[in-house]
Structures are given as C-alpha cells and as structure tokens.
Short mmCIF file of C-alpha atoms in Angstrom, two decimals:
data_model
loop_
_atom_site.label_atom_id
_atom_site.label_comp_id
_atom_site.label_asym_id
_atom_site.label_seq_id
_atom_site.Cartn_x
_atom_site.Cartn_y
_atom_site.Cartn_z
CA UNK A 1 18.03 -5.02 -21.72
CA UNK A 2 16.12 -5.61 -24.97
CA UNK A 3 17.69 -9.01 -25.49
CA UNK A 4 16.72 -10.02 -21.94
CA UNK A 5 13.10 -9.02 -22.57
CA UNK A 6 13.17 -10.85 -25.90
CA UNK A 7 14.48 -14.03 -24.30
CA UNK A 8 11.62 -13.99 -21.79
CA UNK A 9 9.02 -13.37 -24.48
CA UNK A 10 10.34 -16.17 -26.70
CA UNK A 11 10.48 -18.62 -23.82
CA UNK A 12 6.94 -17.76 -22.68
CA UNK A 13 5.61 -18.20 -26.21
CA UNK A 14 7.25 -21.61 -26.40
CA UNK A 15 5.98 -22.86 -23.03
CA UNK A 16 2.66 -21.06 -22.44
CA UNK A 17 0.57 -24.12 -23.35
CA UNK A 18 1.92 -25.93 -20.27
CA UNK A 19 -0.34 -25.61 -17.22
CA UNK A 20 0.70 -24.68 -13.69
CA UNK A 21 -0.50 -28.05 -12.41
CA UNK A 22 1.82 -29.73 -14.93
CA UNK A 23 4.79 -28.01 -13.27
CA UNK A 24 3.89 -29.68 -9.96
CA UNK A 25 3.55 -33.02 -11.71
CA UNK A 26 7.07 -32.65 -13.11
CA UNK A 27 8.63 -31.45 -9.86
CA UNK A 28 7.30 -32.79 -6.54
CA UNK A 29 9.61 -30.34 -4.71
CA UNK A 30 8.30 -27.33 -6.61
CA UNK A 31 6.90 -25.62 -3.51
CA UNK A 32 10.32 -25.58 -1.84
CA UNK A 33 12.05 -24.38 -5.00
CA UNK A 34 9.55 -21.61 -5.74
CA UNK A 35 9.09 -20.02 -2.35
CA UNK A 36 11.21 -17.58 -0.35
CA UNK A 37 11.35 -17.43 3.43
CA UNK A 38 12.39 -14.60 5.69
CA UNK A 39 11.98 -15.00 9.42
CA UNK A 40 8.49 -16.36 10.02
CA UNK A 41 7.27 -15.07 6.64
CA UNK A 42 6.98 -17.21 3.53
CA UNK A 43 6.31 -16.05 -0.02
CA UNK A 44 4.94 -18.89 -2.15
CA UNK A 45 4.98 -18.27 -5.90
CA UNK A 46 4.84 -21.92 -6.93
CA UNK A 47 1.26 -21.43 -8.20
CA UNK A 48 2.48 -19.38 -11.15
CA UNK A 49 3.70 -20.47 -14.57
CA UNK A 50 7.29 -19.55 -13.73
CA UNK A 51 9.64 -22.52 -14.09
CA UNK A 52 13.41 -22.79 -13.44
CA UNK A 53 14.31 -21.38 -16.86
CA UNK A 54 11.93 -18.42 -16.75
CA UNK A 55 13.01 -17.66 -13.18
CA UNK A 56 16.62 -17.54 -14.29
CA UNK A 57 15.69 -15.30 -17.22
CA UNK A 58 13.83 -12.97 -14.85
CA UNK A 59 16.81 -12.78 -12.50
CA UNK A 60 19.03 -12.07 -15.51
CA UNK A 61 16.67 -9.20 -16.37
CA UNK A 62 17.08 -7.82 -12.86
CA UNK A 63 20.86 -8.00 -13.13
CA UNK A 64 20.74 -6.29 -16.52
CA UNK A 65 18.65 -3.50 -14.97
CA UNK A 66 21.45 -3.05 -12.38
CA UNK A 67 19.03 -3.59 -9.50
CA UNK A 68 21.78 -4.05 -6.93
CA UNK A 69 23.54 -0.81 -7.88
CA UNK A 70 20.30 1.17 -7.95
CA UNK A 71 19.31 -0.28 -4.59
CA UNK A 72 22.65 0.65 -3.06
CA UNK A 73 22.38 4.16 -4.53
CA UNK A 74 19.01 4.61 -2.82
CA UNK A 75 20.25 3.50 0.60
CA UNK A 76 23.37 5.65 0.19
CA UNK A 77 21.34 8.84 -0.25
CA UNK A 78 22.06 9.55 -3.91
CA UNK A 79 19.51 11.72 -5.72
CA UNK A 80 17.74 8.85 -7.48
CA UNK A 81 14.56 10.96 -7.79
CA UNK A 82 16.03 12.62 -10.87
CA UNK A 83 13.08 14.78 -11.92
CA UNK A 84 13.11 16.57 -8.56
CA UNK A 85 16.82 16.20 -7.76
CA UNK A 86 16.15 14.46 -4.46
CA UNK A 87 17.41 11.53 -2.46
CA UNK A 88 14.90 8.83 -1.49
CA UNK A 89 15.44 7.92 2.15
CA UNK A 90 12.30 6.64 3.84
CA UNK A 91 14.58 3.75 4.80
CA UNK A 92 16.60 6.13 6.98
CA UNK A 93 13.51 6.69 9.16
CA UNK A 94 13.82 3.09 10.39
CA UNK A 95 17.62 3.05 10.63
CA UNK A 96 17.37 2.81 14.39
CA UNK A 97 21.05 2.04 14.99
CA UNK A 98 21.83 5.43 13.49
CA UNK A 99 24.47 4.27 10.99
CA UNK A 100 25.47 7.41 9.05
CA UNK A 101 23.45 8.28 5.96
CA UNK A 102 24.70 11.26 3.98
CA UNK A 103 22.74 13.69 1.84
CA UNK A 104 24.90 16.35 0.17
CA UNK A 105 27.72 15.47 2.55
CA UNK A 106 25.65 15.87 5.73
CA UNK A 107 24.79 12.93 7.99
CA UNK A 108 21.00 13.07 8.35
CA UNK A 109 20.73 10.41 11.07
CA UNK A 110 21.25 12.65 14.13
CA UNK A 111 18.33 14.81 13.03
CA UNK A 112 16.12 11.79 12.33
CA UNK A 113 16.82 10.21 15.70
CA UNK A 114 16.30 13.53 17.48
CA UNK A 115 12.92 14.00 15.79
CA UNK A 116 12.00 10.42 16.68
CA UNK A 117 12.79 11.08 20.34
CA UNK A 118 10.72 14.28 20.26
CA UNK A 119 7.77 12.37 18.78
CA UNK A 120 8.10 9.67 21.47
CA UNK A 121 8.22 12.30 24.24
CA UNK A 122 5.13 14.04 22.83
CA UNK A 123 3.32 10.71 22.48
CA UNK A 124 4.09 9.62 26.03
CA UNK A 125 3.00 13.00 27.35
CA UNK A 126 -0.34 12.82 25.52
CA UNK A 127 -0.93 9.21 26.55
CA UNK A 128 -0.15 9.81 30.25
CA UNK A 129 -2.06 13.09 30.41
CA UNK A 130 0.94 15.37 30.86
CA UNK A 131 -0.08 17.05 27.62
CA UNK A 132 -3.79 17.45 28.13
CA UNK A 133 -6.88 19.17 26.89
CA UNK A 134 -7.64 22.77 27.76
CA UNK A 135 -9.42 21.72 30.98
CA UNK A 136 -6.51 19.57 32.15
CA UNK A 137 -8.19 16.24 31.46
CA UNK A 138 -6.63 13.65 29.09
CA UNK A 139 -7.46 13.46 25.39
CA UNK A 140 -9.65 10.51 24.55
CA UNK A 141 -9.70 10.95 20.76
CA UNK A 142 -7.19 11.85 18.05
CA UNK A 143 -8.22 13.05 14.59
CA UNK A 144 -5.58 12.88 11.86
CA UNK A 145 -6.42 15.28 9.02
CA UNK A 146 -4.41 14.63 5.86
CA UNK A 147 -4.76 13.13 2.40
CA UNK A 148 -2.83 10.68 0.22
CA UNK A 149 0.26 9.46 2.03
CA UNK A 150 -0.63 11.60 5.02
CA UNK A 151 -3.77 9.51 5.47
CA UNK A 152 -3.55 6.13 3.73
CA UNK A 153 -0.46 4.93 5.58
CA UNK A 154 -1.38 5.86 9.15
CA UNK A 155 -5.04 4.92 8.64
CA UNK A 156 -4.12 1.48 7.28
CA UNK A 157 -1.48 0.79 9.93
CA UNK A 158 -3.64 2.00 12.82
CA UNK A 159 -6.46 -0.29 11.76
CA UNK A 160 -4.13 -3.22 11.17
CA UNK A 161 -2.70 -2.95 14.69
CA UNK A 162 -6.01 -2.65 16.55
CA UNK A 163 -5.08 -5.39 19.08
CA UNK A 164 -2.18 -3.20 20.22
CA UNK A 165 -4.23 -0.06 20.86
CA UNK A 166 -3.91 1.20 24.42
CA UNK A 167 -3.99 4.95 23.79
CA UNK A 168 -6.57 7.46 22.56
CA UNK A 169 -9.03 6.42 19.87
CA UNK A 170 -7.85 7.44 16.40
CA UNK A 171 -9.98 8.81 13.56
CA UNK A 172 -8.95 9.85 10.06
CA UNK A 173 -10.30 12.61 7.81
CA UNK A 174 -9.03 12.87 4.25
CA UNK A 175 -11.84 13.53 1.78
CA UNK A 176 -12.80 17.15 1.17
CA UNK A 177 -16.39 15.88 0.96
CA UNK A 178 -17.94 17.49 4.03
CA UNK A 179 -19.80 14.28 4.81
CA UNK A 180 -16.68 12.60 6.16
CA UNK A 181 -15.61 15.26 8.64
CA UNK A 182 -19.21 15.89 9.65
CA UNK A 183 -19.80 12.23 10.46
CA UNK A 184 -16.60 12.02 12.51
CA UNK A 185 -17.12 15.25 14.43
CA UNK A 186 -20.60 14.06 15.38
CA UNK A 187 -18.93 11.24 17.34
CA UNK A 188 -16.56 13.49 19.30
CA UNK A 189 -16.41 15.79 22.28
CA UNK A 190 -14.39 18.91 21.41
CA UNK A 191 -13.05 19.07 24.97
CA UNK A 192 -11.51 15.60 24.66
CA UNK A 193 -10.21 15.76 21.05
CA UNK A 194 -6.71 16.44 19.70
CA UNK A 195 -6.36 17.20 15.98
CA UNK A 196 -3.19 16.44 14.00
CA UNK A 197 -2.97 18.40 10.74
CA UNK A 198 -0.68 16.47 8.40
CA UNK A 199 0.48 18.54 5.43
CA UNK A 200 4.13 19.11 4.57
CA UNK A 201 3.56 22.56 3.07
CA UNK A 202 0.40 23.33 5.05
CA UNK A 203 -1.21 24.37 1.77
CA UNK A 204 -2.89 21.14 0.55
CA UNK A 205 -6.36 22.45 -0.23
CA UNK A 206 -8.34 19.39 0.90
CA UNK A 207 -6.41 19.10 4.15
CA UNK A 208 -6.52 22.80 4.98
CA UNK A 209 -10.24 23.02 4.22
CA UNK A 210 -10.88 20.17 6.63
CA UNK A 211 -8.47 21.66 9.17
CA UNK A 212 -10.29 24.98 9.19
CA UNK A 213 -13.64 23.22 9.60
CA UNK A 214 -12.24 21.27 12.55
CA UNK A 215 -10.85 24.45 14.10
CA UNK A 216 -14.15 26.29 13.69
CA UNK A 217 -15.98 23.36 15.31
CA UNK A 218 -13.58 23.15 18.26
CA UNK A 219 -13.34 26.92 18.69
CA UNK A 220 -17.12 27.22 18.95
CA UNK A 221 -16.92 25.11 22.11
CA UNK A 222 -13.50 26.05 23.47
CA UNK A 223 -12.88 29.64 22.42
CA UNK A 224 -9.25 30.71 22.68
CA UNK A 225 -8.38 27.45 24.45
CA UNK A 226 -8.60 25.73 21.07
CA UNK A 227 -4.83 26.14 20.63
CA UNK A 228 -4.28 23.31 23.11
CA UNK A 229 -6.16 20.92 20.82
CA UNK A 230 -4.05 21.09 17.64
CA UNK A 231 -0.72 19.63 16.53
CA UNK A 232 0.81 19.45 13.07
CA UNK A 233 3.13 17.43 10.89
CA UNK A 234 4.55 20.06 8.56
CA UNK A 235 7.72 21.82 7.48
CA UNK A 236 6.09 25.27 7.44
CA UNK A 237 6.46 26.72 10.93
CA UNK A 238 5.26 30.08 9.65
CA UNK A 239 1.95 28.68 8.41
CA UNK A 240 1.38 26.42 11.41
CA UNK A 241 1.99 29.42 13.70
CA UNK A 242 -0.49 31.49 11.71
CA UNK A 243 -3.02 28.69 12.16
CA UNK A 244 -2.46 28.91 15.92
CA UNK A 245 -0.42 25.76 16.58
CA UNK A 246 2.26 25.79 19.28
CA UNK A 247 5.68 25.23 17.67
CA UNK A 248 6.42 22.50 20.23
CA UNK A 249 3.52 20.55 18.76
CA UNK A 250 4.85 20.72 15.17
CA UNK A 251 6.87 17.84 13.71
CA UNK A 252 8.64 18.22 10.38
CA UNK A 253 10.10 15.89 7.78
CA UNK A 254 12.44 16.36 4.85
CA UNK A 255 11.80 16.35 1.10
CA UNK A 256 13.69 13.06 0.73
CA UNK A 257 10.63 11.31 2.22
CA UNK A 258 7.76 11.01 -0.25
CA UNK A 259 4.22 11.11 1.10
CA UNK A 260 3.38 7.51 0.28
CA UNK A 261 6.56 6.37 2.04
CA UNK A 262 6.17 8.54 5.12
CA UNK A 263 4.31 6.47 7.72
CA UNK A 264 7.64 5.56 9.34
CA UNK A 265 8.27 9.13 10.51
CA UNK A 266 6.21 11.99 11.95
CA UNK A 267 3.30 11.18 9.62
CA UNK A 268 2.95 8.04 11.76
CA UNK A 269 2.32 10.16 14.88
CA UNK A 270 -1.31 9.01 15.07
CA UNK A 271 -0.14 5.38 14.94
CA UNK A 272 2.32 6.00 17.76
CA UNK A 273 -0.39 7.66 19.86
CA UNK A 274 -2.64 4.63 19.38
CA UNK A 275 -0.13 1.82 20.05
CA UNK A 276 2.60 3.58 22.03
CA UNK A 277 6.28 4.30 21.26
CA UNK A 278 7.46 0.78 22.13
CA UNK A 279 5.11 -0.96 19.70
CA UNK A 280 5.83 1.71 17.08
CA UNK A 281 9.54 0.98 17.49
CA UNK A 282 8.77 -2.70 16.80
CA UNK A 283 6.96 -1.58 13.65
CA UNK A 284 10.10 0.26 12.52
CA UNK A 285 12.31 -2.69 13.41
CA UNK A 286 10.21 -4.92 11.17
CA UNK A 287 10.77 -2.58 8.23
CA UNK A 288 14.48 -2.43 9.07
CA UNK A 289 14.57 -6.24 9.04
CA UNK A 290 13.22 -6.24 5.48
CA UNK A 291 15.64 -3.47 4.47
CA UNK A 292 18.55 -5.61 5.59
CA UNK A 293 17.19 -8.66 3.79
CA UNK A 294 16.67 -6.62 0.61
CA UNK A 295 20.23 -5.32 0.78
CA UNK A 296 21.96 -8.62 1.50
CA UNK A 297 20.03 -11.61 0.10
CA UNK A 298 20.94 -13.05 -3.29
CA UNK A 299 18.42 -11.97 -5.91
CA UNK A 300 16.83 -15.41 -6.39
CA UNK A 301 16.28 -15.66 -2.60
CA UNK A 302 15.39 -12.01 -2.12
CA UNK A 303 11.72 -11.66 -1.20
CA UNK A 304 11.11 -8.13 -2.61
CA UNK A 305 13.04 -8.95 -5.78
CA UNK A 306 11.19 -12.19 -6.44
CA UNK A 307 7.80 -10.63 -5.69
CA UNK A 308 8.65 -7.88 -8.19
CA UNK A 309 9.84 -10.32 -10.84
CA UNK A 310 6.66 -12.39 -10.49
CA UNK A 311 4.72 -9.16 -11.07
CA UNK A 312 6.80 -8.34 -14.14
CA UNK A 313 6.28 -11.86 -15.51
CA UNK A 314 2.51 -11.53 -15.18
CA UNK A 315 2.27 -7.92 -16.36
CA UNK A 316 4.80 -7.72 -19.16
CA UNK A 317 5.28 -11.28 -20.35
CA UNK A 318 1.84 -12.86 -19.77
CA UNK A 319 -0.07 -9.64 -20.50
CA UNK A 320 -2.22 -9.60 -17.36
CA UNK A 321 -3.16 -5.96 -16.79
CA UNK A 322 -4.35 -5.98 -13.18
CA UNK A 323 -3.43 -7.48 -9.83
CA UNK A 324 -5.82 -8.43 -7.01
CA UNK A 325 -4.61 -7.92 -3.43
CA UNK A 326 -6.57 -10.32 -1.22
CA UNK A 327 -5.68 -10.08 2.48
CA UNK A 328 -7.40 -12.87 4.40
CA UNK A 329 -6.97 -10.67 7.44
CA UNK A 330 -9.80 -8.26 8.20
CA UNK A 331 -7.50 -5.78 9.90
CA UNK A 332 -5.65 -5.40 6.58
CA UNK A 333 -8.86 -4.24 4.89
CA UNK A 334 -7.19 -0.94 3.90
CA UNK A 335 -4.07 -2.60 2.49
CA UNK A 336 -5.40 -2.76 -1.11
CA UNK A 337 -6.13 0.99 -1.05
CA UNK A 338 -2.71 1.67 0.48
CA UNK A 339 -1.01 -0.39 -2.23
CA UNK A 340 -3.03 1.35 -4.92
CA UNK A 341 -1.27 4.57 -4.04
CA UNK A 342 2.11 2.95 -3.36
CA UNK A 343 2.20 1.12 -6.69
CA UNK A 344 0.12 3.19 -9.11
CA UNK A 345 1.37 6.59 -7.97
CA UNK A 346 4.94 5.32 -7.96
CA UNK A 347 4.97 3.31 -11.19
CA UNK A 348 1.97 4.62 -13.11
CA UNK A 349 4.32 6.38 -15.53
CA UNK A 350 4.71 6.40 -19.32
CA UNK A 351 8.21 7.85 -19.66
CA UNK A 352 11.58 6.67 -18.39
CA UNK A 353 14.02 8.64 -16.25
CA UNK A 354 15.28 10.44 -19.37
CA UNK A 355 11.78 11.45 -20.49
CA UNK A 356 11.54 8.89 -23.31
CA UNK A 357 8.33 6.95 -23.89
CA UNK A 358 8.40 3.46 -22.39
CA UNK A 359 7.35 0.82 -24.91
CA UNK A 360 6.15 -1.68 -22.28
CA UNK A 361 3.30 -1.60 -19.81
CA UNK A 362 4.26 -0.24 -16.42
CA UNK A 363 2.14 -0.47 -13.25
CA UNK A 364 -0.80 -2.84 -13.42
CA UNK A 365 -4.16 -1.83 -11.96
CA UNK A 366 -4.19 -2.67 -8.25
CA UNK A 367 -7.43 -3.58 -6.51
CA UNK A 368 -8.83 -5.93 -3.92
CA UNK A 369 -10.83 -6.60 -0.78
CA UNK A 370 -10.31 -8.77 2.28
CA UNK A 371 -11.41 -12.40 2.28
CA UNK A 372 -13.87 -13.96 2.66
CA UNK A 373 -15.99 -10.99 1.58
CA UNK A 374 -14.39 -10.91 -1.85
CA UNK A 375 -15.40 -14.49 -2.48
CA UNK A 376 -19.03 -13.39 -2.47
CA UNK A 377 -18.36 -10.36 -4.63
CA UNK A 378 -15.78 -10.62 -7.43
CA UNK A 379 -14.21 -14.09 -7.14
CA UNK A 380 -16.70 -15.19 -9.79
CA UNK A 381 -14.65 -13.16 -12.27
CA UNK A 382 -11.37 -14.49 -10.89
CA UNK A 383 -12.42 -18.09 -11.40
CA UNK A 384 -14.56 -17.99 -14.55
CA UNK A 385 -14.16 -14.55 -16.10
CA UNK A 386 -12.70 -13.88 -19.52
CA UNK A 387 -9.72 -12.00 -18.06
CA UNK A 388 -6.98 -13.60 -15.99
CA UNK A 389 -6.15 -11.62 -12.85
CA UNK A 390 -3.07 -12.69 -10.84
CA UNK A 391 -3.98 -12.80 -7.15
CA UNK A 392 -1.89 -12.09 -4.08
CA UNK A 393 -3.18 -13.72 -0.90
CA UNK A 394 -2.01 -12.64 2.55
CA UNK A 395 -2.79 -14.78 5.58
CA UNK A 396 -1.61 -15.23 9.17
CA UNK A 397 -1.17 -18.71 10.64
CA UNK A 398 -2.59 -17.49 13.94
CA UNK A 399 -5.06 -14.75 14.88
CA UNK A 400 -5.21 -12.52 17.94
CA UNK A 401 -8.55 -14.02 18.97
CA UNK A 402 -7.51 -17.30 20.60
CA UNK A 403 -11.06 -17.95 21.81
CA UNK A 404 -12.30 -17.69 18.21
CA UNK A 405 -9.74 -19.98 16.61
CA UNK A 406 -12.44 -21.93 14.79
CA UNK A 407 -13.09 -18.73 12.82
CA UNK A 408 -9.44 -18.49 11.89
CA UNK A 409 -9.22 -22.12 10.85
CA UNK A 410 -12.18 -21.54 8.52
CA UNK A 411 -10.46 -18.39 7.19
CA UNK A 412 -7.25 -20.33 6.51
CA UNK A 413 -9.15 -23.09 4.77
CA UNK A 414 -10.93 -20.59 2.53
CA UNK A 415 -7.72 -18.78 1.61
CA UNK A 416 -5.84 -21.95 0.70
CA UNK A 417 -8.87 -23.33 -1.15
CA UNK A 418 -9.18 -20.21 -3.31
CA UNK A 419 -5.58 -20.34 -4.51
CA UNK A 420 -5.85 -24.08 -5.18
CA UNK A 421 -9.14 -23.68 -7.05
CA UNK A 422 -7.70 -20.90 -9.20
CA UNK A 423 -4.82 -23.15 -10.20
CA UNK A 424 -6.57 -26.53 -10.56
CA UNK A 425 -9.96 -25.48 -11.89
CA UNK A 426 -12.49 -28.17 -12.80
CA UNK A 427 -12.64 -29.63 -16.29
CA UNK A 428 -15.74 -30.15 -18.40
CA UNK A 429 -15.30 -33.91 -18.12
CA UNK A 430 -15.07 -33.76 -14.32
CA UNK A 431 -18.26 -31.72 -14.17
CA UNK A 432 -20.07 -34.19 -16.46
CA UNK A 433 -19.05 -37.03 -14.15
CA UNK A 434 -20.25 -35.15 -11.05
CA UNK A 435 -23.59 -34.29 -12.69
CA UNK A 436 -24.13 -37.88 -13.75
CA UNK A 437 -23.46 -39.06 -10.20
CA UNK A 438 -26.19 -36.66 -9.07
CA UNK A 439 -28.60 -38.11 -11.59
CA UNK A 440 -28.61 -35.22 -14.08
CA UNK A 441 -29.20 -36.59 -17.59
CA UNK A 442 -30.63 -33.72 -19.65
CA UNK A 443 -28.67 -30.90 -21.29
CA UNK A 444 -25.47 -32.22 -19.75
CA UNK A 445 -23.09 -30.22 -21.94
CA UNK A 446 -24.89 -26.95 -21.29
CA UNK A 447 -25.15 -27.58 -17.56
CA UNK A 448 -21.48 -28.55 -17.41
CA UNK A 449 -20.35 -25.45 -19.29
CA UNK A 450 -21.67 -23.22 -16.50
CA UNK A 451 -19.86 -25.30 -13.87
CA UNK A 452 -16.52 -25.64 -15.63
CA UNK A 453 -13.54 -23.79 -14.17
CA UNK A 454 -10.63 -23.28 -16.60
CA UNK A 455 -8.03 -23.15 -13.83
CA UNK A 456 -4.40 -22.32 -14.62
CA UNK A 457 -4.91 -18.93 -12.96
CA UNK A 458 -1.83 -17.74 -11.07
CA UNK A 459 -1.52 -16.60 -7.49
CA UNK A 460 1.09 -15.96 -4.84
CA UNK A 461 0.59 -16.34 -1.10
CA UNK A 462 2.34 -14.39 1.65
CA UNK A 463 2.05 -16.40 4.88
CA UNK A 464 3.16 -15.06 8.26
CA UNK A 465 2.78 -16.20 11.85
CA UNK A 466 0.68 -13.34 13.28
CA UNK A 467 -0.04 -9.72 12.37
CA UNK A 468 2.18 -7.97 14.92
CA UNK A 469 3.77 -4.51 14.61
CA UNK A 470 7.05 -6.09 13.54
CA UNK A 471 5.39 -8.31 10.95
CA UNK A 472 3.38 -5.41 9.54
CA UNK A 473 6.57 -3.37 9.23
CA UNK A 474 8.11 -6.20 7.22
CA UNK A 475 5.08 -6.51 4.96
CA UNK A 476 4.92 -2.80 4.10
CA UNK A 477 8.68 -2.59 3.48
CA UNK A 478 8.40 -5.71 1.29
CA UNK A 479 5.90 -3.95 -0.95
CA UNK A 480 7.89 -0.70 -0.96
CA UNK A 481 10.96 -2.52 -2.24
CA UNK A 482 8.88 -4.53 -4.71
CA UNK A 483 7.73 -1.21 -6.22
CA UNK A 484 11.34 -0.01 -6.34
CA UNK A 485 12.51 -3.13 -8.20
CA UNK A 486 9.68 -3.01 -10.74
CA UNK A 487 10.29 0.68 -11.41
CA UNK A 488 14.02 0.09 -11.78
CA UNK A 489 13.45 -2.70 -14.31
CA UNK A 490 11.12 -0.47 -16.32
CA UNK A 491 13.66 2.36 -16.10
CA UNK A 492 11.27 4.93 -14.64
CA UNK A 493 11.35 7.24 -11.62
CA UNK A 494 9.17 5.68 -8.92
CA UNK A 495 9.45 8.67 -6.60
CA UNK A 496 7.76 11.62 -8.32
CA UNK A 497 4.06 12.07 -9.03
CA UNK A 498 3.52 14.77 -11.60
CA UNK A 499 0.33 13.08 -12.73
CA UNK A 500 -1.60 14.50 -9.77
CA UNK A 501 -0.84 18.12 -10.63
CA UNK A 502 -3.01 18.86 -13.66
CA UNK A 503 -6.27 17.98 -11.96
CA UNK A 504 -5.32 20.19 -8.98
CA UNK A 505 -4.65 23.15 -11.26
CA UNK A 506 -7.94 22.74 -13.12
CA UNK A 507 -9.87 22.38 -9.86
CA UNK A 508 -8.48 25.75 -8.72
CA UNK A 509 -9.55 27.29 -12.03
CA UNK A 510 -13.04 25.82 -11.81
CA UNK A 511 -13.76 26.65 -8.17
CA UNK A 512 -14.85 30.27 -8.85
CA UNK A 513 -17.23 28.99 -11.55
CA UNK A 514 -19.20 26.66 -9.28
CA UNK A 515 -22.76 27.95 -9.09
CA UNK A 516 -22.29 30.38 -11.98
CA UNK A 517 -23.72 30.20 -15.48
CA UNK A 518 -21.50 32.98 -16.76
CA UNK A 519 -17.98 33.05 -18.21
CA UNK A 520 -18.24 29.42 -19.33
CA UNK A 521 -17.60 29.91 -23.04
CA UNK A 522 -13.92 29.04 -22.73
CA UNK A 523 -14.64 25.67 -21.07
CA UNK A 524 -15.07 22.57 -23.22
CA UNK A 525 -18.65 21.73 -24.09
CA UNK A 526 -19.03 18.98 -21.50
CA UNK A 527 -17.50 20.89 -18.59
CA UNK A 528 -19.49 24.00 -19.49
CA UNK A 529 -22.68 21.99 -19.69
CA UNK A 530 -22.02 20.34 -16.34
CA UNK A 531 -21.28 23.70 -14.71
CA UNK A 532 -24.55 25.17 -16.00
CA UNK A 533 -26.47 22.16 -14.74
CA UNK A 534 -24.76 22.37 -11.35
CA UNK A 535 -25.74 26.03 -11.10
CA UNK A 536 -29.39 25.22 -11.80
CA UNK A 537 -29.49 22.31 -9.34
CA UNK A 538 -27.91 24.43 -6.59
CA UNK A 539 -30.62 27.10 -6.83
#
C-alpha cells in the first residue's frame, strides 16, 4: 500500500500547478470520461484535478486495499466489525428477494422478511385505523423518540419524501434538552398521538428520559389507556414490557445493524407510517439497486468507489480537511447532518483494525446546508477564502412542484453556476477589464483584489431525475458504500463507535453533582469551576 500512496503523492506534486480548467482545454470529452452513470443518476467529478493518470493510480490504490474482497466479505456476513466481533449487514435489510445471507451458519433472511411483513401489517393497521387510539379514533400524529441513528435517518428520510406523505404526521424528538419535546408536545393532542420509542437496549439515557416525559404527558390525559399510544423499536422485550408497551407493538433488530445504518429496517417504522409500505418498499429497492451496482460494476465505473476515491484524493493527497455537502434540494436539508454521523462516526478513527496508529488523515469534517441558502451564508469562504473546501452538489432535474417549475429552473441555474464559478474563478486581469468598462479609474488594483476569484476549487455533482423513494434509497446507499470504501482504504473499522462512550460515562458521573458545590475537589479546575457557577445560577 505504501508504494501506491507514494505514487499518488509524487504525481500530485508534479502536476499540482495545472488548473482544472486546463484539463478541459486538453480534453474536450473530459465530462464523459470523468463521470459515472447509474440509472437516471449521474456523478460528475470532471471539475476536480483528477486526470487519467491520477485516476488510474487511485484505482490501483483501491485494488491494493483489496476493496473487492472486503466488499464481498461484508455482503457475505463475515464479522468485518472486528472490534465487536460482528457482521455488518444493513444490506440484508433491503435484500427483498430473500437470497440467503448467513451469519454463523444461520440464514438470517427468513427472519428479516418476517419482521418486514410484521412492520407492514402494523403500518397498514395504523394507517387504516384498525390499530387506533384509546377512544377508537385513528392516530393523526406519530412521534419518533430516539437519538443518533434512531433519529437522523428516519427524520432525514421522512422530510425528504414529503410529497409521498399520505399517513399520519410525523415528528421527531432526539435532544435531551427539554425544549425540543416541550415544543413538539405543545402541537399535539394526546388522544390522537402514537409514540415510537426507538432504542435497541431501551437504556439510552436521552431517549428514555424523553420517553418517560412523553408517557407522563400522555398518561395525564389518558390514564391507564396510555398503553394503546406507545410502540417500540428495541431488542429488550423485558424493558419494553416494564415500560407498559404491548409486545405486539415492539419491533426488534439484530446487532449486525449499526444505528447509523438502520433506517432500512424497523428504525424506519416512522417513515413507513408516513409514506406507506409500498413507497417504503420502493425506498428499499433503490438501495438494493445501488448494492447490486456496487457489487458488480468495475471499479473505475463504480459510483460508490469513484466517489470514495475522489474524497481520498482531496483529503489525503491534496490536503483538504473538510467537505461541504450542498443539496440544491430543500427536502434534503437534513442530509448534511445525516452524513456527518454516517461519515464522521464511521471513519473518524485514529487507529487501524489492528489497533495501530494510522499515519494519514481519516474522515474529513463534513458540513453543509441546502442551496441557495448557503450561497448567502458561507459560499463567500468557498469562493474566496484561504482554505479550499471540496464541494458536493446534489440536484434533481425535475421537482415535484410542476406549477412552480420557474423556481426549479432558477435553482438548477444557481447550482450549476456555483460549481462553474468555483472552478473557473475570475482573474485579476478580467476584473480590471470589467472595472474599466464601468468607468472605474482610481485604485484599480485594490478594487480588483476584492473582486478576484482564484478559482481552481474542486467540486462533484450528483444529478438525478427526481427525488423519489427509489432515488433517495440509491443516494443513501451510495454514501454508505462510499464510507465503506474510504474506511477500507485507510484500513480502519468503519462500524464501531467507541469514541462516543467516554463522554457518556463522564456525564453519568457528573449528573449527581449538578446543583451542588460540594465534593468537587476531584474534578479538574475548569469542570469544578463550571459546576460551582452552575449551582449558584440555579439558586
């Protein structure tokens, strides 16, 4: 592997003075050569500094990392999550044909398909009123209470698929900050609300605190009938029963599905309630489409692989430490937050699978906002800032609002203009010429400096026909597999998350000290000082 990295670094050093625009000048067919299509999706990475040689070197790096073998091991159910001794099989949740997938010699597909049918039956019963509120009337509102993968996935997907909503309204509570659940409960009628408590172990402190608050609120209005208003996604039947949830309303999932990869299964129950089982099945089929493409396409024409290799080029070879996710699709407003967890929790690691320190940077910092809002916020930095931030644009060719197509045409124009402006820039000489044409004659150099755009700033664009359930399934699976490829190249385990544990432990230790000014001597000076100040301010 080291020689593959070295070859990339040497080649970049030799060619980095060449601009992206120069690559188009040398190759009029560059767009066709540096884009990948799959169905009605197109990934354009021609506006990067990758040329034929560097692309080949990147693909060689992927081969050296044994990407194909590692990919096949994941789909086959091998325990590729080494630190926890687990298989990684979120892909099995969308294996709708039920082809056998074995974990420890047992085919897990019959259980998955059975659980899927149970979820569909429950969903249909809630949506048609067969499963109803305590007074026999239908539920009008669903509240999903979870955190991390039990919130980010379903919340993002539910919002993205708003045009397909024909079921109860869905709300999401994740933050232990009482403001969030208070604001949501204020909108609801306890007699018309069904709560879904999403916690695998039913012990996650934020989720269970919010769950108890929701139960207290509903019980105050409903009394003992409150039991009709709660369901759960959990593996702990004992704890859900103690909470008062009917076992028929509890849906479990296995430890080979990580939280941030779990929207495809029972964690997606709120999505299914909003859009219906048929549309949810389309969502799964989209992900399955991308799974098949990832498994079968040659690496240089493999969309997840090439998206990952572009990321590695920017992060490890060019030294760009962050990545902006810019969906020009308002309904994907939560996608940057979703990808923050997917990428930074998966690949924000400093040791490899054997516990050795990794000498290269791993996950970049992921951030972003939907366009065109971002243009009036942080695009100033993207175009003229001192740091180069690779951008990833997402845009649909068509919107759901046919009567507002002029809006979408303007959105498309803005998206394409931003990526072109980042690449082309505007030189000092061009600005001088423009100013002179406008009659500006004084302080020309100074005035031009403020209006000069360096350009040569890379971006990729993911273009798709329309944001449908199937397309969204493909997009999410694309990013899941991109994370897998990057992690495999870096040699780390993308499927554990030990980094979240220390803060949890310390929070449990500190909870009894909130409001107290005693027994603080063993805390560090800052924490002790903050605790004393908190105690005074709470008086």
